[in-house]
Coordinates of C-alpha atoms in Angstrom, one line a residue:
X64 CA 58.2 -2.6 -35.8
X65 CA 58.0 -0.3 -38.5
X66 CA 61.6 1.7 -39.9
X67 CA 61.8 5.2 -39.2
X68 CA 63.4 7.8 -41.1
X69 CA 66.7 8.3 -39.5
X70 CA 69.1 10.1 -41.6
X71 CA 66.9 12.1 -43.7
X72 CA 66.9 15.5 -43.7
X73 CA 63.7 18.0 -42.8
X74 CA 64.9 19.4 -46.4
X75 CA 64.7 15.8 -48.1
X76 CA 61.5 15.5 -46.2
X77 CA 60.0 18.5 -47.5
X78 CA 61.1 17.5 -51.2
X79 CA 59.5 13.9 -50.4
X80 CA 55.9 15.1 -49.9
X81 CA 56.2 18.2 -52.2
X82 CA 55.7 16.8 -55.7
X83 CA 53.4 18.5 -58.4
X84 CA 50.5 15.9 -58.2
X85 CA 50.5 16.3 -54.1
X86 CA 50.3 19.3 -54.4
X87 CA 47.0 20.1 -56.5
X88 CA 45.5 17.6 -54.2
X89 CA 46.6 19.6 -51.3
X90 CA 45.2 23.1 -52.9
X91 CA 41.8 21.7 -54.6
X92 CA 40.6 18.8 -51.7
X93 CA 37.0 20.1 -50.0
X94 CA 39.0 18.6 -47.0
X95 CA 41.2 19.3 -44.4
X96 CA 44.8 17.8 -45.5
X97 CA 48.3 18.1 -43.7
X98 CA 51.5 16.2 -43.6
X99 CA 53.6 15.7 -39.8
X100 CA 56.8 15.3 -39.8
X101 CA 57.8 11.9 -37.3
X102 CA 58.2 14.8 -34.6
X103 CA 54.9 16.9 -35.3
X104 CA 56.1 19.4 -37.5
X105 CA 53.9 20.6 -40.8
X106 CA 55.3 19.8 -43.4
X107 CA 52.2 20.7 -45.9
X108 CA 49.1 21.7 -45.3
X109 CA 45.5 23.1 -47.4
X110 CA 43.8 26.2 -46.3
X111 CA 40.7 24.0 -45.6
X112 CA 43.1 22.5 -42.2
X113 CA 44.2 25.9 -41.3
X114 CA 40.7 27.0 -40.0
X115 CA 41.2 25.0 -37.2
X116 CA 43.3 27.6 -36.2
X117 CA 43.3 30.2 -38.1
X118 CA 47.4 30.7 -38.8
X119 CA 47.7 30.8 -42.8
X120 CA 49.4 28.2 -45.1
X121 CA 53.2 29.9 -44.6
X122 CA 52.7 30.3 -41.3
X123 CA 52.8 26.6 -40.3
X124 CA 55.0 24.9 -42.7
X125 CA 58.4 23.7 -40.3
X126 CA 56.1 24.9 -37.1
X127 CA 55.7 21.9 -34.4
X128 CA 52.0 21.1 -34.1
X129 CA 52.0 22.4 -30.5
X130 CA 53.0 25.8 -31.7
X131 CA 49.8 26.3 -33.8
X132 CA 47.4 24.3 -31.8
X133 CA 48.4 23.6 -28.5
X134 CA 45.0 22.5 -27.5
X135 CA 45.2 20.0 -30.1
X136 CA 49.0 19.0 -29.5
X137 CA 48.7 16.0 -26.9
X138 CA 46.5 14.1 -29.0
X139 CA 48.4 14.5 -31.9
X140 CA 51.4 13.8 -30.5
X141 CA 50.4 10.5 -29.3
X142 CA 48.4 9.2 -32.4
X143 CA 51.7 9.7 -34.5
X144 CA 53.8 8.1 -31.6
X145 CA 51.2 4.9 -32.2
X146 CA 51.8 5.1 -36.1
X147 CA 55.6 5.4 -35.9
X148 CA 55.9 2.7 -33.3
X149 CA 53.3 0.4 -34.9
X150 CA 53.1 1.4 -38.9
X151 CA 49.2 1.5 -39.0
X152 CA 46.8 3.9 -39.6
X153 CA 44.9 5.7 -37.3
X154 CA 41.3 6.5 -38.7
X155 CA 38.1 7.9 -37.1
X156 CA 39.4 9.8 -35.0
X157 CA 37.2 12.8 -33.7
X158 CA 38.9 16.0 -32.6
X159 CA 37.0 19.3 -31.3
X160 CA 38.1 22.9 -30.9
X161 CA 37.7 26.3 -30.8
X162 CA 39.2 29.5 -32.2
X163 CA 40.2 32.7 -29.9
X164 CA 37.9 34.3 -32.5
X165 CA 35.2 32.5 -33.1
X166 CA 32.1 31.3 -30.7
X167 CA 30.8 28.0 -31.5
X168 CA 33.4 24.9 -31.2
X169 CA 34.0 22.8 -34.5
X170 CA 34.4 19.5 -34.8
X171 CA 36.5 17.0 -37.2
X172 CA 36.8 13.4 -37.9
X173 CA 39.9 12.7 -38.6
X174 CA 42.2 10.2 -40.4
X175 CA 45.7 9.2 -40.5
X176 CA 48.4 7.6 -42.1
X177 CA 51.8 6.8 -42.4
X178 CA 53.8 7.9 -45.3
X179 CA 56.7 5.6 -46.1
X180 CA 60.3 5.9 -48.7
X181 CA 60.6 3.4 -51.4
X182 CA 62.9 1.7 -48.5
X183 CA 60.0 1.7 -46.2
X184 CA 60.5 3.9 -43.9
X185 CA 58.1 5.7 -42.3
X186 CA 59.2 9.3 -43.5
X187 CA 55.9 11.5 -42.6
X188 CA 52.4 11.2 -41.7
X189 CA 49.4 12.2 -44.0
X190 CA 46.5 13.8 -42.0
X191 CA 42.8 14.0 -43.8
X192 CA 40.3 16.0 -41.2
X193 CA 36.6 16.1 -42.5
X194 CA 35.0 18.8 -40.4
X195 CA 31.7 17.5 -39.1
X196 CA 30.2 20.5 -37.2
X197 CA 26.7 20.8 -38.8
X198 CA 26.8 17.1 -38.2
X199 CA 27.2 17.4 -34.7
X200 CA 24.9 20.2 -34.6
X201 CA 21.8 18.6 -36.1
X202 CA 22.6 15.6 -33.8
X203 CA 22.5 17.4 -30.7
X204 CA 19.1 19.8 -32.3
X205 CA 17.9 15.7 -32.8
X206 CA 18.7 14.6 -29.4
X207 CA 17.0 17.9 -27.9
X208 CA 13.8 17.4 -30.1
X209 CA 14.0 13.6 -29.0
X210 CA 14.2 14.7 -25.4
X211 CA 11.4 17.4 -25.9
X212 CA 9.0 15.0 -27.6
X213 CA 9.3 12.1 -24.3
X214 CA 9.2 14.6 -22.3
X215 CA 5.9 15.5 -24.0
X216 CA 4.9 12.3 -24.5
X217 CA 5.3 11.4 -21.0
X218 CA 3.0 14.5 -19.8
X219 CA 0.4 13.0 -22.2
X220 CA 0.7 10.1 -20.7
X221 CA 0.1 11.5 -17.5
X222 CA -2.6 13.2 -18.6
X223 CA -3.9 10.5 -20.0
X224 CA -3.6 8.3 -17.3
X225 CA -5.5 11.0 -15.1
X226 CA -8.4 11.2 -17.4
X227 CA -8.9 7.9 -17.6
X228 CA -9.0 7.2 -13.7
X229 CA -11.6 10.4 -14.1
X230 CA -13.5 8.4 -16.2
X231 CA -13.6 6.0 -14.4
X232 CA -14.7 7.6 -11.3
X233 CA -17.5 9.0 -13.0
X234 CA -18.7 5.9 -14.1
X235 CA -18.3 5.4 -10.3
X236 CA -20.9 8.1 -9.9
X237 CA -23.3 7.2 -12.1
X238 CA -23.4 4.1 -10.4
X239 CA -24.0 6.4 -7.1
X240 CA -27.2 8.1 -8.7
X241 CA -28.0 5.0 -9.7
X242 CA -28.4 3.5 -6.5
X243 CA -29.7 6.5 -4.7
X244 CA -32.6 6.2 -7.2
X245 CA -33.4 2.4 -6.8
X246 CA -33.1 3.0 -2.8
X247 CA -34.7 5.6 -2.9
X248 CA -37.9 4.5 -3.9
X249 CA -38.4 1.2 -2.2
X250 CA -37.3 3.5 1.0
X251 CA -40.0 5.8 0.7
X252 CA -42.9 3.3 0.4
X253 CA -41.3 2.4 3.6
X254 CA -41.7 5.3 5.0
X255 CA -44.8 6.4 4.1
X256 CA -46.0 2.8 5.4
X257 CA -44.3 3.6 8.7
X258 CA -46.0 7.1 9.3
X259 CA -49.3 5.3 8.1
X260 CA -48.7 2.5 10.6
X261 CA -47.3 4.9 13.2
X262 CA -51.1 7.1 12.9
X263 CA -53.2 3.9 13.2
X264 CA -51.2 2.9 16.3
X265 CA -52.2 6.1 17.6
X266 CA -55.7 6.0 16.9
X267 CA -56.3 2.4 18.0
X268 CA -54.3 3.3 21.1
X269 CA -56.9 6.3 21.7
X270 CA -60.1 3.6 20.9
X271 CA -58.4 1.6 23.8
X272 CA -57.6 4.1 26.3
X273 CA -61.6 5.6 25.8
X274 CA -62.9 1.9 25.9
X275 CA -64.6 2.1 22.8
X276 CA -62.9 -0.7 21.2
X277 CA -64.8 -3.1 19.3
X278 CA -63.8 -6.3 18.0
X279 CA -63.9 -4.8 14.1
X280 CA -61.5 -2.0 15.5
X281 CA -58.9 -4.8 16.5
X282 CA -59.6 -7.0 13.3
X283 CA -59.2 -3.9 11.1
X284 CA -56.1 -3.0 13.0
X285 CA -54.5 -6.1 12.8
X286 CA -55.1 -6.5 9.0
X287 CA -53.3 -3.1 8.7
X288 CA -50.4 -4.4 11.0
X289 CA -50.0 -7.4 8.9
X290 CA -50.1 -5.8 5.6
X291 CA -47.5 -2.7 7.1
X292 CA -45.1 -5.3 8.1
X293 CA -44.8 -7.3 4.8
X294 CA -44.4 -3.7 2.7
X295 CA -42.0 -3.1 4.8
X296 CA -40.2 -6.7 4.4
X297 CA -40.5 -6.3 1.1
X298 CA -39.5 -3.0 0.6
X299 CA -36.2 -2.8 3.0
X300 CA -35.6 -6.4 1.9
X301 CA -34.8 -4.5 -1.6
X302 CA -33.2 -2.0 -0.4
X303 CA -31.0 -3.8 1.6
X304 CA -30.2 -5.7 -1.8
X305 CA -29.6 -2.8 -3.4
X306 CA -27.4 -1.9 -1.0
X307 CA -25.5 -4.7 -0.5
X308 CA -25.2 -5.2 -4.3
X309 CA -23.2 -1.5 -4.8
X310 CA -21.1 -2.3 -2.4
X311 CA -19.9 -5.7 -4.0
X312 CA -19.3 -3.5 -7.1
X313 CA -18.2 -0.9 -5.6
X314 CA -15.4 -2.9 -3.6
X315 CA -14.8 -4.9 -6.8
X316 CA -14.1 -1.5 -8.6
X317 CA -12.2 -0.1 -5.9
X318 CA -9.1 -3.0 -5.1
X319 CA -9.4 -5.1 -8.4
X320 CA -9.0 -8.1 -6.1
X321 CA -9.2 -11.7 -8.0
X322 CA -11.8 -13.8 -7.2
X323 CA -14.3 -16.4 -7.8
X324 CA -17.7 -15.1 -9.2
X325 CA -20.7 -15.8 -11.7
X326 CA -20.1 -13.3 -14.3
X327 CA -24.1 -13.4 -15.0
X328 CA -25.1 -12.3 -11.3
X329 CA -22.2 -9.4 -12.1
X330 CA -23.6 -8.3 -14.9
X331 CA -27.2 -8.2 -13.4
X332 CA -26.0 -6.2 -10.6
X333 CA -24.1 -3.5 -12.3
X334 CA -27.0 -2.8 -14.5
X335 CA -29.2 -2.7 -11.9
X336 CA -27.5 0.5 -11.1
X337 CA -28.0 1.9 -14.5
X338 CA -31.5 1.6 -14.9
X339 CA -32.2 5.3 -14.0
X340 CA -30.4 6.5 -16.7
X341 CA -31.7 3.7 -19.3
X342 CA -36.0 4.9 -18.4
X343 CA -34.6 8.9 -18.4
X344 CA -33.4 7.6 -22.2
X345 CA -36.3 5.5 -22.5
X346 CA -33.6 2.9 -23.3
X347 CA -35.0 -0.8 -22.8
X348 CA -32.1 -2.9 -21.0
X349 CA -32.0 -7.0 -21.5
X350 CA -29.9 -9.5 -19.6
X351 CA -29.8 -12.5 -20.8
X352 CA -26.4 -14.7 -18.9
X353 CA -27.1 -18.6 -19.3
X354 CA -27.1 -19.7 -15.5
X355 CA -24.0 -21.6 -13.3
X356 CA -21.5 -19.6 -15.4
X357 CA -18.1 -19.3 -13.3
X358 CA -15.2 -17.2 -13.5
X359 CA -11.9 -17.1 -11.6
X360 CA -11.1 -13.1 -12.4
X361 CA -11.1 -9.8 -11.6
X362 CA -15.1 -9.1 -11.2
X363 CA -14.5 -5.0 -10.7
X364 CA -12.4 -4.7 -14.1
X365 CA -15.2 -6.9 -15.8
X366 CA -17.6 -4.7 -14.3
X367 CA -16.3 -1.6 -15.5
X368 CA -16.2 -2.6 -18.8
X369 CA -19.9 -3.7 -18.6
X370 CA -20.6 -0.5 -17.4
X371 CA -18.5 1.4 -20.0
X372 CA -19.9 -0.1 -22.9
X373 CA -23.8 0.0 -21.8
X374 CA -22.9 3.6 -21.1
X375 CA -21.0 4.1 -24.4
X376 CA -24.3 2.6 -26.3
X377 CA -26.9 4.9 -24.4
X378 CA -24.6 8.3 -25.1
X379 CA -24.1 7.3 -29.1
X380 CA -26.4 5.1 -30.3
X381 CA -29.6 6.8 -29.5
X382 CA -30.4 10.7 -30.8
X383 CA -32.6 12.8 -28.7
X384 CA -36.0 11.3 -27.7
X385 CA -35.2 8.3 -30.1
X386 CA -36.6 5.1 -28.1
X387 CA -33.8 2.2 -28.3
X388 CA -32.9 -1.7 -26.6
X389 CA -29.4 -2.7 -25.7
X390 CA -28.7 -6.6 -24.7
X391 CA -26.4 -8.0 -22.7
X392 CA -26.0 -11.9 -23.7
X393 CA -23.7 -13.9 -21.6
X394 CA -22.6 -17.8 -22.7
X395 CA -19.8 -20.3 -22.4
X396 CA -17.9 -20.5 -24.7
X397 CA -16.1 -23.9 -25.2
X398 CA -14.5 -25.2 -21.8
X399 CA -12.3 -22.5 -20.8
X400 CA -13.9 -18.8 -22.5
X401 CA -17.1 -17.3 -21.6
X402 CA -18.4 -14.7 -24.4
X403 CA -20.1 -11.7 -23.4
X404 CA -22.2 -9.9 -25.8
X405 CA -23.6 -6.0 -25.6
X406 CA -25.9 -5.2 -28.7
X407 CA -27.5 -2.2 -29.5
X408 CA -30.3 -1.4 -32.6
X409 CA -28.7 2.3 -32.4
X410 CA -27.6 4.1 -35.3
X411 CA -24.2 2.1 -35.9
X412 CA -20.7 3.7 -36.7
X413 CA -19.5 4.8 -40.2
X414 CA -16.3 2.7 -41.2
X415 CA -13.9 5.5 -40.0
X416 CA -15.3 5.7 -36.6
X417 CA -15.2 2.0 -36.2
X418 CA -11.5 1.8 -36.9
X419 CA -10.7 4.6 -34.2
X420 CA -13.2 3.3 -31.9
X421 CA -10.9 2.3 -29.4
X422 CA -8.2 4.5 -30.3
X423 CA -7.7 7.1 -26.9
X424 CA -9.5 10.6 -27.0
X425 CA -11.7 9.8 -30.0
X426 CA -15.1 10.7 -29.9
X427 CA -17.9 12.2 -32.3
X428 CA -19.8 13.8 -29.5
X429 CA -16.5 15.9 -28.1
X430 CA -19.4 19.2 -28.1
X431 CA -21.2 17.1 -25.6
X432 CA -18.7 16.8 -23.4
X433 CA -17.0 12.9 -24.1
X434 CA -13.5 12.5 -23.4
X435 CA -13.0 9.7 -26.2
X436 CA -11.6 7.2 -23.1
X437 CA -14.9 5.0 -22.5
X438 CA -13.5 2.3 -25.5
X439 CA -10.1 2.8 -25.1
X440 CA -10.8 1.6 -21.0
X441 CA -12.7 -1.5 -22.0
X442 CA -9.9 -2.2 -24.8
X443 CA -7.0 -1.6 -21.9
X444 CA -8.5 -4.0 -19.6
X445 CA -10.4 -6.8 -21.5
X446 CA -6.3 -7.4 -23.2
X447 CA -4.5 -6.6 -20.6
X448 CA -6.3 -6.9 -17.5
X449 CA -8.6 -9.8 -18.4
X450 CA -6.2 -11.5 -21.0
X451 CA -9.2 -11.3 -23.5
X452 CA -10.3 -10.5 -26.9
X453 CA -12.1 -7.8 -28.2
X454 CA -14.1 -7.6 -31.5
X455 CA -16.8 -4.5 -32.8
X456 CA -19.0 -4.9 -35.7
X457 CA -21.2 -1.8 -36.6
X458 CA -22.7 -0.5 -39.7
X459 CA -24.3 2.5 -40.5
X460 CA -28.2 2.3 -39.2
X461 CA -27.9 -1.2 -38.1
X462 CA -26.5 -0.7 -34.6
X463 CA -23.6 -2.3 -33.0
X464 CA -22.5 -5.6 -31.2
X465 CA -19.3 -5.3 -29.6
X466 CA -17.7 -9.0 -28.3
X467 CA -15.6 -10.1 -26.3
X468 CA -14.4 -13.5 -25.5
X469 CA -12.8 -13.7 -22.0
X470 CA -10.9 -16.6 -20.5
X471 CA -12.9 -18.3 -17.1
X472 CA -9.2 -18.1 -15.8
X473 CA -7.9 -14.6 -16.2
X474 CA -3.9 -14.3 -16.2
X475 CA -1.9 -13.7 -13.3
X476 CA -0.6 -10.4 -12.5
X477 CA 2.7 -10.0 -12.0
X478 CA 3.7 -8.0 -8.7
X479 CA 5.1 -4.7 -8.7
X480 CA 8.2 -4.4 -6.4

């Protein structure tokens, strides 16, 4: 327990703490400085302290702390209770207030401690208050920039993650033209072949009712019926293909469900549904997946990026009426990765564009309406969806060949609660 001053005077106090070198201190420190009496009276202070209130030097020397600062006086109270009971300092202490006259509060870090006789007793206690208001307000104009910037940040993020799902519908939709066009023209033959069929009927039907049928009539009839029915076969046996291929894809795109598949018939039914858009370009397409390859995956996410980055090659790497080729290679590689390949003999990337290739929102053709998300989406899902690599070499006027090596066994997802 440390000794308090007992017997001592406020007068021998006051003569304790006012000697000459004290005092300069006291007048030239860019601090706030005071000295308490054990029961809270000032018994010095600097003009620097006296803002807190705003009562001049004079006007609080003998004055109890709760006279001048009342707000201030519970805390201060206890803190030199603490010193006086346990004889150690007090330091880092922050304290906050406001003046009747002005508007914005002020704040100090304070310090404190004890001032002891050559007997040791604790005679007074020295106060040293840094004021740390521009401090506190550049912390809260941080914390509000900080908050404004997530804030933005998530809306970008939102808005990024809208575009992307746009993007990926309409990737979606060019898969719908896609198969309206192959249907449709295996369709028509149909049925054109029908209404062909359907007139013959008729007439052969009339050449029987009259009784003017002859055996050539029936022979040339039946040829007919024969070669009707197989262009028929033929041509609703594709279109049932057709059909039945989109909506594999389609439901692969739509619930991302795992699955066993041949990533080679995959790739040779999603760009089956872009050759409209490859002749329209006059854009060769070649497939060329080494046979029995299996994967245990997600076959819609694979797809989409198949579809992404033939898409990607037929909207940059060919100018207007420029003829072009883009292949698709597909191969094991080792035991447990398959390699997919999509090249293009296009007219490459400079170095700059191939660094921000995958970055979100790039593009060089933003004036013809790309978003900049068609790499970025095949980045996002071959790491993180597929657990693959991705690797893009290009050079100026020697096209592109973008890689990926994908695992036969794609991670597990981890369940959302």
């Amino acid at each position: 327990m440390a000794k308090v001053a007992s017997s001592s005077s406020a007068s021998d106090i006051l003569l304790f703490v006012k000697q000459p070198a004290l005092q300069q201190i006291y007048d030239t420190a860019p601090i706030g400085l005071a000295c308490l009496s054990p029961d809270c009276r000032y018994l010095q202070i600097n003009q620097r302290l006296t803002e807190i209130c705003g009562i001049s030097v004079e006007g609080h020397l003998g004055r109890f702390v709760r006279d001048c600062v009342p707000a201030l006086a519970d805390s201060v109270e206890a803190i030199v209770r603490s010193i006086m009971a346990t004889g150690e300092p007090v330091i880092g202490v922050e304290v906050a207030g406001q003046r009747a006259d002005q508007i914005e509060e002020r704040h100090w870090v304070t310090y404190w401690h004890p001032l002891r006789a050559p007997s040791g007793e604790i005679v007074a206690i020295n106060v040293a208050a840094e004021e740390i208001t521009e401090r506190k307000r550049a912390e809260r104009e941080v914390r509000a920039a900080r908050d404004a910037a997530e804030t933005a940040l998530r809306h970008l993020r939102e808005t990024q993650d809208s575009l992307i799902e746009a993007e990926k519908l309409a990737a979606l939709g060019r898969m719908v033209a896609g198969i309206a066009h192959e249907v449709n023209s295996p369709v028509g033959i149909s049925l054109t072949v029908a209404s062909t069929l359907q007139q013959k009927a008729a007439q052969f039907s009339a050449k029987a009712a009259s009784g003017d049928l002859r055996r050539s009539s029936l022979n040339a009839f039946l040829d007919l019926v024969r070669d009707a029915a197989s262009q028929l076969v033929t041509n609703l046996s594709r279109s049932a293909e057709r059909i039945q291929s989109f909506k594999q894809v389609a439901l692969d795109q739509s619930q991302s469900e795992r699955r066993s598949f041949d990533p080679g018939l995959l790739a040779e039914q999603v760009l089956s549904h872009l050759t409209r858009d490859s002749k329209r370009q006059s854009i060769a397409i070649g497939c060329h997946c080494e046979p029995n390859l299996s994967m245990d995956s997600y076959p819609g996410p694979l797809g989409q990026v198949l579809t992404h980055l033939v898409i990607n090659a037929m909207t940059h790497a060919f100018g207007e009426g420029i003829d072009g080729r883009i292949d698709i290679r597909m191969a094991a590689s080792g035991a447990e990765h398959v390699e997919l390949l999509v090249v293009d003999n296009g007219c490459g990337m400079t170095p700059d564009a191939k660094r921000l290739a995958f970055d979100p929102f790039f593009t060089t053709r933003r004036r013809f309406g790309a978003t900049g998300l068609g790499l970025h989406i095949v980045h996002t899902i071959v790491t993180e969806r597929l657990g693959g690599r991705i690797n893009l070499e290009s050079e100026r006027g020697a096209g592109t060949t973008v890689s990926l090596i994908l695992p036969r066994e794609a991670p597990r997802l981890e369940k959302k609660e």
